[in-house]
Short mmCIF file of C-alpha atoms and ligand atoms in Angstrom, two decimals:
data_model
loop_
_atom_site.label_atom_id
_atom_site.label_comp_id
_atom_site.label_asym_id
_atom_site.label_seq_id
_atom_site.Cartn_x
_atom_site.Cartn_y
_atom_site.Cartn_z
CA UNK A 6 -9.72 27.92 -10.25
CA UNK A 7 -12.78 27.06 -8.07
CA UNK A 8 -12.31 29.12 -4.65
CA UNK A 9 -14.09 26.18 -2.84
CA UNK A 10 -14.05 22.43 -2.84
CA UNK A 11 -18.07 22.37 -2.78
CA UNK A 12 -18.87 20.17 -5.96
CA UNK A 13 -21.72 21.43 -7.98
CA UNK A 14 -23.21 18.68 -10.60
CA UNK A 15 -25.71 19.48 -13.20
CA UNK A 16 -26.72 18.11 -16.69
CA UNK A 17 -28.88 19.26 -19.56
CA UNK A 18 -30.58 16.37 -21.82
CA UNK A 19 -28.98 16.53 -25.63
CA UNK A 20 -32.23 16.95 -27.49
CA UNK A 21 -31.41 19.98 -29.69
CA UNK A 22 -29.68 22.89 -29.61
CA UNK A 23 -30.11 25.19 -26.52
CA UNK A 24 -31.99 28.74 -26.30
CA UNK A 25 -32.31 32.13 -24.44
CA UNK A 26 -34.65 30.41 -21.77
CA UNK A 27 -31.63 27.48 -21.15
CA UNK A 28 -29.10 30.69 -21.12
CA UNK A 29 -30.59 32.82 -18.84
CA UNK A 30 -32.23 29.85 -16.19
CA UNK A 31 -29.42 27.80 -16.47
CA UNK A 32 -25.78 28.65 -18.40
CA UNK A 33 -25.43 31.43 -16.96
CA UNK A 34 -25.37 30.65 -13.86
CA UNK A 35 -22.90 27.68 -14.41
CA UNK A 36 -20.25 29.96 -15.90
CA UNK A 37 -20.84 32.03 -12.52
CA UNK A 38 -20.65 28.63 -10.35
CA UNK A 39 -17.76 27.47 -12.35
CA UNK A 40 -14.82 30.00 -10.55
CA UNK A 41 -16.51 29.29 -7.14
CA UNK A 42 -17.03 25.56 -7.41
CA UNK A 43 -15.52 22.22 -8.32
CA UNK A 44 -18.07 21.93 -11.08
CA UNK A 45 -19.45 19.08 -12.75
CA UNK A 46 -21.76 19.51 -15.86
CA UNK A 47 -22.92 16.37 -17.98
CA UNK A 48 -24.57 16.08 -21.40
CA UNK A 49 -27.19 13.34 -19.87
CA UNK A 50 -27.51 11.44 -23.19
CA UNK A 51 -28.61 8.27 -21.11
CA UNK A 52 -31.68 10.64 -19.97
CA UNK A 53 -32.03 12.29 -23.09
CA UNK A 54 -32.87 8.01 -24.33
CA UNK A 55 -35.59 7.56 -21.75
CA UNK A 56 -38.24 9.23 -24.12
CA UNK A 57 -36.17 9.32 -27.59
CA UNK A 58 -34.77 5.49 -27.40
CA UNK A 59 -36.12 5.20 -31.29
CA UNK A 60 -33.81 8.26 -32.00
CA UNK A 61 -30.38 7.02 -31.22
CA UNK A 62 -28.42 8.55 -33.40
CA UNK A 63 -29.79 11.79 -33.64
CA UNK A 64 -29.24 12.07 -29.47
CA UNK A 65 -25.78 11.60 -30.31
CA UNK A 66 -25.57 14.26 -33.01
CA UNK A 67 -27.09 16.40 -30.47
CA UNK A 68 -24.06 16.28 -27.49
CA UNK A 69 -22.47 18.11 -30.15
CA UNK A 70 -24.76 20.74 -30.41
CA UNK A 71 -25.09 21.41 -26.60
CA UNK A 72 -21.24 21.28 -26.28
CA UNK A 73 -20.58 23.79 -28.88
CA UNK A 74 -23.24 25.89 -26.72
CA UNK A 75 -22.14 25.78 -23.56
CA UNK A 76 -18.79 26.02 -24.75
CA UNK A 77 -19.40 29.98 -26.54
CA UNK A 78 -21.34 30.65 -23.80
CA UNK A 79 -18.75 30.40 -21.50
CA UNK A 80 -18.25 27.08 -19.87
CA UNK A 81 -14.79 26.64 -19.79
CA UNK A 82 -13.22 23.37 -19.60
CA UNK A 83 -10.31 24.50 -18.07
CA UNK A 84 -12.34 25.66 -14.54
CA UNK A 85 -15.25 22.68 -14.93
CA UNK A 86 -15.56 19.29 -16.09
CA UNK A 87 -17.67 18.69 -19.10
CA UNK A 88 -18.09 15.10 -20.02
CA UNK A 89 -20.79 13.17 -21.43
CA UNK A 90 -22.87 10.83 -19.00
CA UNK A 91 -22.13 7.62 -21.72
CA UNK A 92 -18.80 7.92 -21.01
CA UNK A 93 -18.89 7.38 -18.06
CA UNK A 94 -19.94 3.89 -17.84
CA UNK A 95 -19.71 3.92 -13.56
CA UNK A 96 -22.61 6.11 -13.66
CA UNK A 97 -24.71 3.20 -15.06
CA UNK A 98 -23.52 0.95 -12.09
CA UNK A 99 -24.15 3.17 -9.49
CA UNK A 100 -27.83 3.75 -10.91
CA UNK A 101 -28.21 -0.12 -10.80
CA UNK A 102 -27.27 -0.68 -7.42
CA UNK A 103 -29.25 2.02 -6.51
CA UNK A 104 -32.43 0.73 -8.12
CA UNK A 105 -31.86 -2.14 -5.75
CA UNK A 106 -32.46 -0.03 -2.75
CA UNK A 107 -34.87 2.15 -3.95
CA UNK A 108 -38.39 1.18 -3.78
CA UNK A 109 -41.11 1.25 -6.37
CA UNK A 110 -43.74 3.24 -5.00
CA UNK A 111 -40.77 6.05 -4.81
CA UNK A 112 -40.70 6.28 -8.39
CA UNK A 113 -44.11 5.71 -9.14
CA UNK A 114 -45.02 8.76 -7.41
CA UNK A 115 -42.80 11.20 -9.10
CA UNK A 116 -45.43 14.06 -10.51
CA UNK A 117 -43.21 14.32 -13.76
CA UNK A 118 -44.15 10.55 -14.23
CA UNK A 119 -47.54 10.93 -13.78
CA UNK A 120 -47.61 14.08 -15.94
CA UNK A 121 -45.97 12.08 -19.06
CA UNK A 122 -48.63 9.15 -18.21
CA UNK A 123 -51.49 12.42 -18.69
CA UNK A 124 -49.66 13.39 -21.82
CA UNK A 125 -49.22 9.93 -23.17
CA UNK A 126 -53.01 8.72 -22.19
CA UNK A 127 -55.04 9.19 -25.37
CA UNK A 128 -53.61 6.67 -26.85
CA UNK A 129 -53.12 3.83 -24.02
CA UNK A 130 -51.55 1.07 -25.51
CA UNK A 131 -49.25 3.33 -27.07
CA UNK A 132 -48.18 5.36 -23.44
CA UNK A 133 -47.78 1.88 -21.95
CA UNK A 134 -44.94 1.01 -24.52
CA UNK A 135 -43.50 4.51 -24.21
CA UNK A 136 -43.44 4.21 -20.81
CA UNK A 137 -40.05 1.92 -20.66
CA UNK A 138 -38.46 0.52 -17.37
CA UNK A 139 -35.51 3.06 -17.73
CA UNK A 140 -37.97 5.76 -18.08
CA UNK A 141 -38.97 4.65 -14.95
CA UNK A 142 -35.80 5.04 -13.64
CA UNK A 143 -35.61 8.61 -14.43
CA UNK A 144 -34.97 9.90 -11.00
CA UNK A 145 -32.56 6.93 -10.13
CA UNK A 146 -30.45 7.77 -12.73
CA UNK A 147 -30.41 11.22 -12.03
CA UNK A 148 -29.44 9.88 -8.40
CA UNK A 149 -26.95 8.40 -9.56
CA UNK A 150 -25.39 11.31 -11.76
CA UNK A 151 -24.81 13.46 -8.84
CA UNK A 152 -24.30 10.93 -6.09
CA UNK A 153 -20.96 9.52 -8.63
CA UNK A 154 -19.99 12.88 -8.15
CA UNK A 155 -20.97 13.41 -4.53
CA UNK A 156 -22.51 16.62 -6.00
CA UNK A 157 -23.81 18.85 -2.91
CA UNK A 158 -24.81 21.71 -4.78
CA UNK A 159 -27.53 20.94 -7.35
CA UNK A 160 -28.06 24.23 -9.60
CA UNK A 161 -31.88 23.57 -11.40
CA UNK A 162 -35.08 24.73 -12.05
CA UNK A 163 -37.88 24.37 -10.10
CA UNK A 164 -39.37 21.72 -12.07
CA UNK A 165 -36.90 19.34 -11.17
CA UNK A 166 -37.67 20.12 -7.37
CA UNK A 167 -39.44 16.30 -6.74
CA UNK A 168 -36.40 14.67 -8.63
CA UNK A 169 -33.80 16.38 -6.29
CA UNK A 170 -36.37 15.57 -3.23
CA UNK A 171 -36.01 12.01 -4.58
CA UNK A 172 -32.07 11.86 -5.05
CA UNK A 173 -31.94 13.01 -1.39
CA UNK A 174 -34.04 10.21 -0.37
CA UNK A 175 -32.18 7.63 -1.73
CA UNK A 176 -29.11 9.48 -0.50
CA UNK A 177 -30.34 9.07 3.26
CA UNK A 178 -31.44 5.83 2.48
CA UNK A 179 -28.21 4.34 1.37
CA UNK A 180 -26.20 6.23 3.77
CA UNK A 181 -28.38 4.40 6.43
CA UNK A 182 -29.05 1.14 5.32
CA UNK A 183 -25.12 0.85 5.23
CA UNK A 184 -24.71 2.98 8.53
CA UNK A 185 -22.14 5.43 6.94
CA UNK A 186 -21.92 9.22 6.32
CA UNK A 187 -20.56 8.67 2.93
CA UNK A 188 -22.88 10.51 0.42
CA UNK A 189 -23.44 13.86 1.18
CA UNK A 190 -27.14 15.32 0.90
CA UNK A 191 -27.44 16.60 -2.49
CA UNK A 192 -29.28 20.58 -1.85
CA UNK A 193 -30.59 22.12 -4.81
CA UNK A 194 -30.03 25.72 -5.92
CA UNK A 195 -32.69 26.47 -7.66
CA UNK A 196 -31.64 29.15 -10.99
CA UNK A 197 -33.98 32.19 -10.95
CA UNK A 198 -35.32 31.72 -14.40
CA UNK A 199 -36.65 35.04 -15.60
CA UNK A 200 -40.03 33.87 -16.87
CA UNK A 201 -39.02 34.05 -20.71
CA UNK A 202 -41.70 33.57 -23.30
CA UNK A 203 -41.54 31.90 -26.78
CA UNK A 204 -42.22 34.42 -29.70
CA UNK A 205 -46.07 33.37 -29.35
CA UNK A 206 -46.24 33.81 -25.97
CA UNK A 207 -46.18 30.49 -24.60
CA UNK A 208 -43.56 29.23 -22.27
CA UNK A 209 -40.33 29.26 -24.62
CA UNK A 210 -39.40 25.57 -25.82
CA UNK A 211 -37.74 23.61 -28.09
CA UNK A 212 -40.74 21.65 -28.87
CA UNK A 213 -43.35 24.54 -28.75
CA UNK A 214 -41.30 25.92 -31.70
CA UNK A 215 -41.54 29.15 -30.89
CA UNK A 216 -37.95 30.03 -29.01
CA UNK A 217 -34.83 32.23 -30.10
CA UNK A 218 -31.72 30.19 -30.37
CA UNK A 219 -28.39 31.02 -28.89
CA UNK A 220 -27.07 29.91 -32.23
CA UNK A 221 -29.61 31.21 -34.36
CA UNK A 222 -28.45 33.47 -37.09
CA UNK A 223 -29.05 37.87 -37.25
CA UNK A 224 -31.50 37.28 -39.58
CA UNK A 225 -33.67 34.44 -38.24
CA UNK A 226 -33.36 36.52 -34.94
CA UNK A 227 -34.83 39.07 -36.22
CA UNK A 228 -37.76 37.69 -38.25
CA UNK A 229 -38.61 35.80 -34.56
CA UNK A 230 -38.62 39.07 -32.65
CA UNK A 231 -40.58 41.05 -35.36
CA UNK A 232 -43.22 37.96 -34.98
CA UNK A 233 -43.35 38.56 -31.07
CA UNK A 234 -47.03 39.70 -30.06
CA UNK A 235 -46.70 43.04 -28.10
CA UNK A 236 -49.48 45.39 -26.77
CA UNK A 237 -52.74 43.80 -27.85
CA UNK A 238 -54.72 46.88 -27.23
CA UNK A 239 -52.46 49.27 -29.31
CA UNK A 240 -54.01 49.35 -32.69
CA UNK A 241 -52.12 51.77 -34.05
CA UNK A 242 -48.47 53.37 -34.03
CA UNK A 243 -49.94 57.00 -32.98
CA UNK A 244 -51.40 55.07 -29.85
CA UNK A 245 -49.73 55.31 -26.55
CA UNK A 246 -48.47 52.01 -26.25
CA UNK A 247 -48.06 49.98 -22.46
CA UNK A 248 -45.15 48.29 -21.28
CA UNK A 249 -47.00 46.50 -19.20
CA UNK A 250 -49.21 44.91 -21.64
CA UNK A 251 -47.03 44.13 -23.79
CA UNK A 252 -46.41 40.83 -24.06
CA UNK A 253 -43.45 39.34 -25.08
CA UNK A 254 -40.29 42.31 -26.49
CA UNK A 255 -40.89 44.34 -22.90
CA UNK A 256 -40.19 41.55 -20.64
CA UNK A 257 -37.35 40.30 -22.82
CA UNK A 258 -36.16 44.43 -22.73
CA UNK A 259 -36.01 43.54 -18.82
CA UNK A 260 -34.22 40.29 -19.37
CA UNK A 261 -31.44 41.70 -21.58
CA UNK A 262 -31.27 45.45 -20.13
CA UNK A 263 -31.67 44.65 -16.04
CA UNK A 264 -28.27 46.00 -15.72
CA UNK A 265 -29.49 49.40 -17.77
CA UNK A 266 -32.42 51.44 -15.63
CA UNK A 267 -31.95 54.23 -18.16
CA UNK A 268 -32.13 52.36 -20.65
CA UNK A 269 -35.18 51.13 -19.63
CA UNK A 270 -36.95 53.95 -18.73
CA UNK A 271 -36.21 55.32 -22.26
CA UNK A 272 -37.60 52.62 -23.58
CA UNK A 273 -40.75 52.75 -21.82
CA UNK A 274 -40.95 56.50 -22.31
CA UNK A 275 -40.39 56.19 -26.08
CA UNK A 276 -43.53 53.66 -26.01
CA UNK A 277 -45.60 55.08 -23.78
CA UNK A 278 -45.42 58.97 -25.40
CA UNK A 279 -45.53 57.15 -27.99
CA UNK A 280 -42.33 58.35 -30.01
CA UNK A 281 -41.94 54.87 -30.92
CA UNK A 282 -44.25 51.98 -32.66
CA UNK A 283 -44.05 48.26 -32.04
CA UNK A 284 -42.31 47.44 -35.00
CA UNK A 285 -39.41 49.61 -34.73
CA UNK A 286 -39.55 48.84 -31.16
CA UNK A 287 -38.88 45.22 -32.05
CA UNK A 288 -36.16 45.72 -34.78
CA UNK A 289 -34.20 47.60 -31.54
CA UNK A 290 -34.82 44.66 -29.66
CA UNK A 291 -33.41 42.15 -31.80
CA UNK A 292 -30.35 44.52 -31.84
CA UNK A 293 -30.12 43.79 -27.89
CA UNK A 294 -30.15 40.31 -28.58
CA UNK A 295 -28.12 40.35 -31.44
CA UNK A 296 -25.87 42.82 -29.37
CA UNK A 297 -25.42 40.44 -26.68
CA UNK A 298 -25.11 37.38 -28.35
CA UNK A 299 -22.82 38.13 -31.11
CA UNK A 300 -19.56 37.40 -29.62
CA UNK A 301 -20.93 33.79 -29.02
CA UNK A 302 -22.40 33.12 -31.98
CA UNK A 303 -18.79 33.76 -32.85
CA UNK A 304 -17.25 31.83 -30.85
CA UNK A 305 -19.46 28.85 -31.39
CA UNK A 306 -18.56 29.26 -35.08
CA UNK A 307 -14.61 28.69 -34.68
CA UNK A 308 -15.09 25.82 -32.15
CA UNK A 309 -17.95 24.19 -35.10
CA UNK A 310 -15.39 24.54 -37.38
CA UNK A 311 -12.65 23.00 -35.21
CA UNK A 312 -14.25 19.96 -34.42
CA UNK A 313 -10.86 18.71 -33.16
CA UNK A 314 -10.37 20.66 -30.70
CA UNK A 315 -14.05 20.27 -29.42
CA UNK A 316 -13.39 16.18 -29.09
CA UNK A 317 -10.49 16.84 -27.50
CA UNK A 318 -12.10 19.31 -24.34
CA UNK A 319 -14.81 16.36 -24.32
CA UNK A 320 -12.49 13.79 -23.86
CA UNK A 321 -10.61 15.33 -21.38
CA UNK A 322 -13.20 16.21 -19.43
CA UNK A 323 -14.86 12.39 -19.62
CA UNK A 324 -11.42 10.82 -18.86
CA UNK A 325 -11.56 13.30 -15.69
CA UNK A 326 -15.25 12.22 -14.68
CA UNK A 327 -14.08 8.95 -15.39
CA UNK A 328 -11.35 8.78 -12.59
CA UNK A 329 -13.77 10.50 -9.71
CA UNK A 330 -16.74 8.21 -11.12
CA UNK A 331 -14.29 5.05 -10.17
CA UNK A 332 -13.08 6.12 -6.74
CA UNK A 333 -16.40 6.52 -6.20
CA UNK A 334 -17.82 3.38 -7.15
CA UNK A 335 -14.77 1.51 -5.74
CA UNK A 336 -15.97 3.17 -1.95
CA UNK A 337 -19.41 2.17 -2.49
CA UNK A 338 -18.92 -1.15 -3.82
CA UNK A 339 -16.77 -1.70 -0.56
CA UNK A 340 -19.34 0.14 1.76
CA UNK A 341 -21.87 -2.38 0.34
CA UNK A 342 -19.35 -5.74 1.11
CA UNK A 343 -19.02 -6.40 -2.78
CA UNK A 344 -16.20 -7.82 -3.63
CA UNK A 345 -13.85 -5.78 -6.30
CA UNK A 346 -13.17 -8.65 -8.89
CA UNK A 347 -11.87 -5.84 -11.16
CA UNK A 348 -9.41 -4.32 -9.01
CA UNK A 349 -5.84 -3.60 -10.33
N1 LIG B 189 -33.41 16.03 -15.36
C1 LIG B 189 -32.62 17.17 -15.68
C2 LIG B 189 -33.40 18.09 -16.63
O1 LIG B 189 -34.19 17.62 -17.41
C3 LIG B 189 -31.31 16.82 -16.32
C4 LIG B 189 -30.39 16.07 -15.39
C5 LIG B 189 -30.01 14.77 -15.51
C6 LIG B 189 -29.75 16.58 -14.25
N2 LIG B 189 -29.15 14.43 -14.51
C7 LIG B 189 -28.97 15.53 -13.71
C8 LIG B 189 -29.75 17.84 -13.63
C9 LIG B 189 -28.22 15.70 -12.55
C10 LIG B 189 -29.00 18.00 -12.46
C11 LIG B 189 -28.25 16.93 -11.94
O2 LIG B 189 -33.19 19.28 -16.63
#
């Protein structure tokens, strides 16, 4: 059971199934926050449409994926809510009323807008079609997601620093246009995300194709690690190799190992003597990972083959959202004077 009432709220977009980088900036944490905090996590599926509303369907394949990850990871539906953002229709009422109050220049001048304008530019005609109204409305919806749950403790990463800058914005701006104290000032807590690289190098992503997935099998883990570029200037195995050129299996030794000095140091000894070359190096690596992630990848197996069971946690934890989502919308409905014509 959470040890305080502080609500944490945070969401993850269902656009494919998770990796290392989303388990060691994010998940983890969350299974930490979830015994200290009344803890709210949402598969954002209405987000997750603001960029792929030509892919319905496979969005919606994809909560399933991210549940069965976060749920052999460690989230655990009996000390957090998990729910799906869709379900909660509230959500899309609070993020309307909202967009009343909100004005335009606000969201015009979120950087991740104007980045996905950059991105979008070569082919103009195209970007301005991509570019939707609810797209737009990114950061209001987001808003809206933690204000429903009056989340005061935003775990993120940095990147979504201007969204959360936003959400507080329209937090102080509701809470004085109506002259209450009613929504409390969403703070974020930003994750330490050790800076983990994709198998080429690059920053590890989903669409860069280069990442390690939590549910990946032994095998394909180990044909990504054995791909990973190492110590460019160590031609050969009889050269003494550097740990801190190495590019991608040392810092991923660090990420996996931090609670292991020894370890560590034998592993840099064994490279730097050399008594070790890159390749064996690497198949040792993928053990670590493989280690570490074995019990799961087994896990996620029984709940994907249980798919019961999995519905069932879902809708439990959506019928819960659902009942904190009305309350709330209920109190700001009659904050803002509108009448209830729904009430029971
Ligand atoms: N924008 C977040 C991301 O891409 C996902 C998100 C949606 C979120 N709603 C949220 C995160 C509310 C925290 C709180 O990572």
């Amino acid at each position: 059971m959470a040890s305080s009432d502080k609500r944490i709220m945070s969401g993850m977009r269902p656009t494919g199934r998770l990796h290392l980088g989303h388990y060691f900036g994010a998940l983890s944490n969350w299974v930490r926050f979830q015994s200290q905090y009344d803890s709210y996590f949402s598969i954002v599926d209405w987000h997750a449409l603001t960029t792929k509303f030509q892919n319905t369907r496979e969005v919606q394949g994809h909560i399933w994926e991210i549940a069965l990850d976060w749920l052999c990871v460690g989230i655990d539906p009996d000390a957090a809510t998990v729910y799906v953002q869709s379900a909660v229709p509230e959500i899309a009422e609070l993020h309307l009323l909202m967009s009343m109050l909100t004005p335009h220049n606000w969201v015009e001048r979120e950087p991740t807008l104007k980045d996905m304008v950059k991105m979008l530019d070569s082919d103009e005609s195209a970007a301005k079609e991509k570019i939707t109204y609810g797209l737009l409305g990114y950061p209001v919806l987001m808003t809206a997601d933690i204000l429903t749950f009056k989340g005061q403790l935003i775990p993120v990463g940095k990147d979504q620093e201007s969204h959360l800058e936003f959400a507080r914005d329209v937090c102080r701006r509701f809470n004085k246009l109506y002259d209450v104290d009613y929504f409390p000032e969403p703070k974020p807590e930003f994750t330490e995300t050790p800076l983990l690289k994709g198998i080429d190098g690059q920053k590890m992503g989903k669409s860069f194709n280069n990442d390690i997935k939590i549910a990946d099998t032994e095998s394909d883990t180990e044909k990504k690690v054995k791909q990973m570029i190492t110590d460019r200037t160590r031609l050969a195995k009889s050269d003494p190799g550097h740990t801190d050129l190495c590019e991608i299996p040392w810092p991923m030794y660090k990420v996996f190992a931090k609670d292991r000095p020894d370890y560590l140091a034998q592993v840099k000894n064994e490279c730097e003597t050399p008594l070790i070359g890159c390749v064996d190096c690497k198949k040792r690596l993928a053990g670590e990972v493989n280690d570490f992630f074995r019990p799961f990848r087994e896990k996620r197996e029984l709940l994907a083959a249980d798919p019961d069971r999995v519905r069932k946690i879902i809708e439990h934890g959506n019928s819960k959202a659902r009942k904190v989502a009305k309350q709330t919308l209920s109190e700001v409905r009659d904050i803002m004077g509108m009448v209830d014509w729904n009430k029971d």
